[in-house]
Amino acid sequence: DDWADYWQHWSEEWRDRAERATATLADATEEIHTLRERNAHWQELHAERTRQLLAKNYWIIDHNVRRRAGK
């Protein structure tokens, strides 16, 4: 009977640990997905800002070249 109680206790303990680990893993997975989405959003914003700055710089260079050339 002691062995049955022992095994019962530890089977419940390990089931509880497995449930907690599964919940922790689910939370971590959700956080990873959130961070990936946020990262993708920031990459899009950065790419757009870079495009805008390049366009502005090219316009300034073109304007200065034309001005110096007297066009």
PDB file of C-alpha atoms in Angstrom:
ATOM      1  CA  ASP A   1       0.000   0.000   0.000  1.00  0.00           C
ATOM      2  CA  ASP A   2       2.918   2.342   0.702  1.00  0.00           C
ATOM      3  CA  TRP A   3       4.234   1.741  -2.822  1.00  0.00           C
ATOM      4  CA  ALA A   4       0.824   2.466  -4.313  1.00  0.00           C
ATOM      5  CA  ASP A   5       0.649   5.738  -2.380  1.00  0.00           C
ATOM      6  CA  TYR A   6       4.200   6.573  -3.411  1.00  0.00           C
ATOM      7  CA  TRP A   7       3.518   5.969  -7.105  1.00  0.00           C
ATOM      8  CA  GLN A   8       0.204   7.799  -6.897  1.00  0.00           C
ATOM      9  CA  HIS A   9       1.916  10.820  -5.357  1.00  0.00           C
ATOM     10  CA  TRP A  10       4.692  10.942  -7.936  1.00  0.00           C
ATOM     11  CA  SER A  11       2.419  10.314 -10.919  1.00  0.00           C
ATOM     12  CA  GLU A  12       0.314  13.293  -9.809  1.00  0.00           C
ATOM     13  CA  GLU A  13       3.434  15.375  -9.186  1.00  0.00           C
ATOM     14  CA  TRP A  14       4.864  14.660 -12.633  1.00  0.00           C
ATOM     15  CA  ARG A  15       1.504  15.285 -14.300  1.00  0.00           C
ATOM     16  CA  ASP A  16       1.338  18.688 -12.557  1.00  0.00           C
ATOM     17  CA  ARG A  17       4.905  19.491 -13.608  1.00  0.00           C
ATOM     18  CA  ALA A  18       4.134  18.519 -17.203  1.00  0.00           C
ATOM     19  CA  GLU A  19       1.046  20.749 -17.210  1.00  0.00           C
ATOM     20  CA  ARG A  20       3.033  23.704 -15.851  1.00  0.00           C
ATOM     21  CA  ALA A  21       5.807  23.140 -18.385  1.00  0.00           C
ATOM     22  CA  THR A  22       3.264  22.964 -21.214  1.00  0.00           C
ATOM     23  CA  ALA A  23       1.663  26.231 -20.073  1.00  0.00           C
ATOM     24  CA  THR A  24       5.070  27.896 -19.812  1.00  0.00           C
ATOM     25  CA  LEU A  25       5.978  26.703 -23.303  1.00  0.00           C
ATOM     26  CA  ALA A  26       2.680  28.002 -24.694  1.00  0.00           C
ATOM     27  CA  ASP A  27       3.306  31.416 -23.098  1.00  0.00           C
ATOM     28  CA  ALA A  28       6.847  31.543 -24.480  1.00  0.00           C
ATOM     29  CA  THR A  29       5.646  30.540 -27.953  1.00  0.00           C
ATOM     30  CA  GLU A  30       2.997  33.275 -27.897  1.00  0.00           C
ATOM     31  CA  GLU A  31       5.610  35.825 -26.839  1.00  0.00           C
ATOM     32  CA  ILE A  32       7.922  34.728 -29.677  1.00  0.00           C
ATOM     33  CA  HIS A  33       5.112  35.189 -32.205  1.00  0.00           C
ATOM     34  CA  THR A  34       4.337  38.647 -30.797  1.00  0.00           C
ATOM     35  CA  LEU A  35       8.000  39.663 -30.990  1.00  0.00           C
ATOM     36  CA  ARG A  36       8.274  38.369 -34.572  1.00  0.00           C
ATOM     37  CA  GLU A  37       5.227  40.392 -35.605  1.00  0.00           C
ATOM     38  CA  ARG A  38       6.591  43.498 -33.887  1.00  0.00           C
ATOM     39  CA  ASN A  39       9.999  42.978 -35.490  1.00  0.00           C
ATOM     40  CA  ALA A  40       8.442  42.644 -38.953  1.00  0.00           C
ATOM     41  CA  HIS A  41       6.498  45.857 -38.370  1.00  0.00           C
ATOM     42  CA  TRP A  42       9.652  47.748 -37.325  1.00  0.00           C
ATOM     43  CA  GLN A  43      11.534  46.398 -40.336  1.00  0.00           C
ATOM     44  CA  GLU A  44       8.791  47.715 -42.623  1.00  0.00           C
ATOM     45  CA  LEU A  45       8.913  51.128 -40.960  1.00  0.00           C
ATOM     46  CA  HIS A  46      12.698  51.218 -41.180  1.00  0.00           C
ATOM     47  CA  ALA A  47      12.644  50.252 -44.874  1.00  0.00           C
ATOM     48  CA  GLU A  48      10.106  52.975 -45.649  1.00  0.00           C
ATOM     49  CA  ARG A  49      12.070  55.607 -43.717  1.00  0.00           C
ATOM     50  CA  THR A  50      15.282  54.567 -45.480  1.00  0.00           C
ATOM     51  CA  ARG A  51      13.527  54.834 -48.850  1.00  0.00           C
ATOM     52  CA  GLN A  52      12.287  58.324 -47.972  1.00  0.00           C
ATOM     53  CA  LEU A  53      15.719  59.497 -46.851  1.00  0.00           C
ATOM     54  CA  LEU A  54      17.386  58.117 -49.975  1.00  0.00           C
ATOM     55  CA  ALA A  55      14.807  59.813 -52.195  1.00  0.00           C
ATOM     56  CA  LYS A  56      15.364  63.096 -50.349  1.00  0.00           C
ATOM     57  CA  ASN A  57      19.152  62.789 -50.627  1.00  0.00           C
ATOM     58  CA  TYR A  58      18.986  61.974 -54.334  1.00  0.00           C
ATOM     59  CA  TRP A  59      16.703  64.960 -54.878  1.00  0.00           C
ATOM     60  CA  ILE A  60      19.131  67.260 -53.009  1.00  0.00           C
ATOM     61  CA  ILE A  61      22.112  65.959 -54.981  1.00  0.00           C
ATOM     62  CA  ASP A  62      20.247  66.277 -58.275  1.00  0.00           C
ATOM     63  CA  HIS A  63      19.106  69.797 -57.356  1.00  0.00           C
ATOM     64  CA  ASN A  64      22.646  70.870 -56.467  1.00  0.00           C
ATOM     65  CA  VAL A  65      24.122  69.346 -59.622  1.00  0.00           C
ATOM     66  CA  ARG A  66      21.530  71.106 -61.787  1.00  0.00           C
ATOM     67  CA  ARG A  67      22.032  74.392 -59.924  1.00  0.00           C
ATOM     68  CA  ARG A  68      25.801  74.234 -60.327  1.00  0.00           C
ATOM     69  CA  ALA A  69      25.425  73.313 -63.978  1.00  0.00           C
ATOM     70  CA  GLY A  70      23.164  76.326 -64.453  1.00  0.00           C
ATOM     71  CA  LYS A  71      20.134  74.282 -65.440  1.00  0.00           C
TER      72      LYS A  71
END
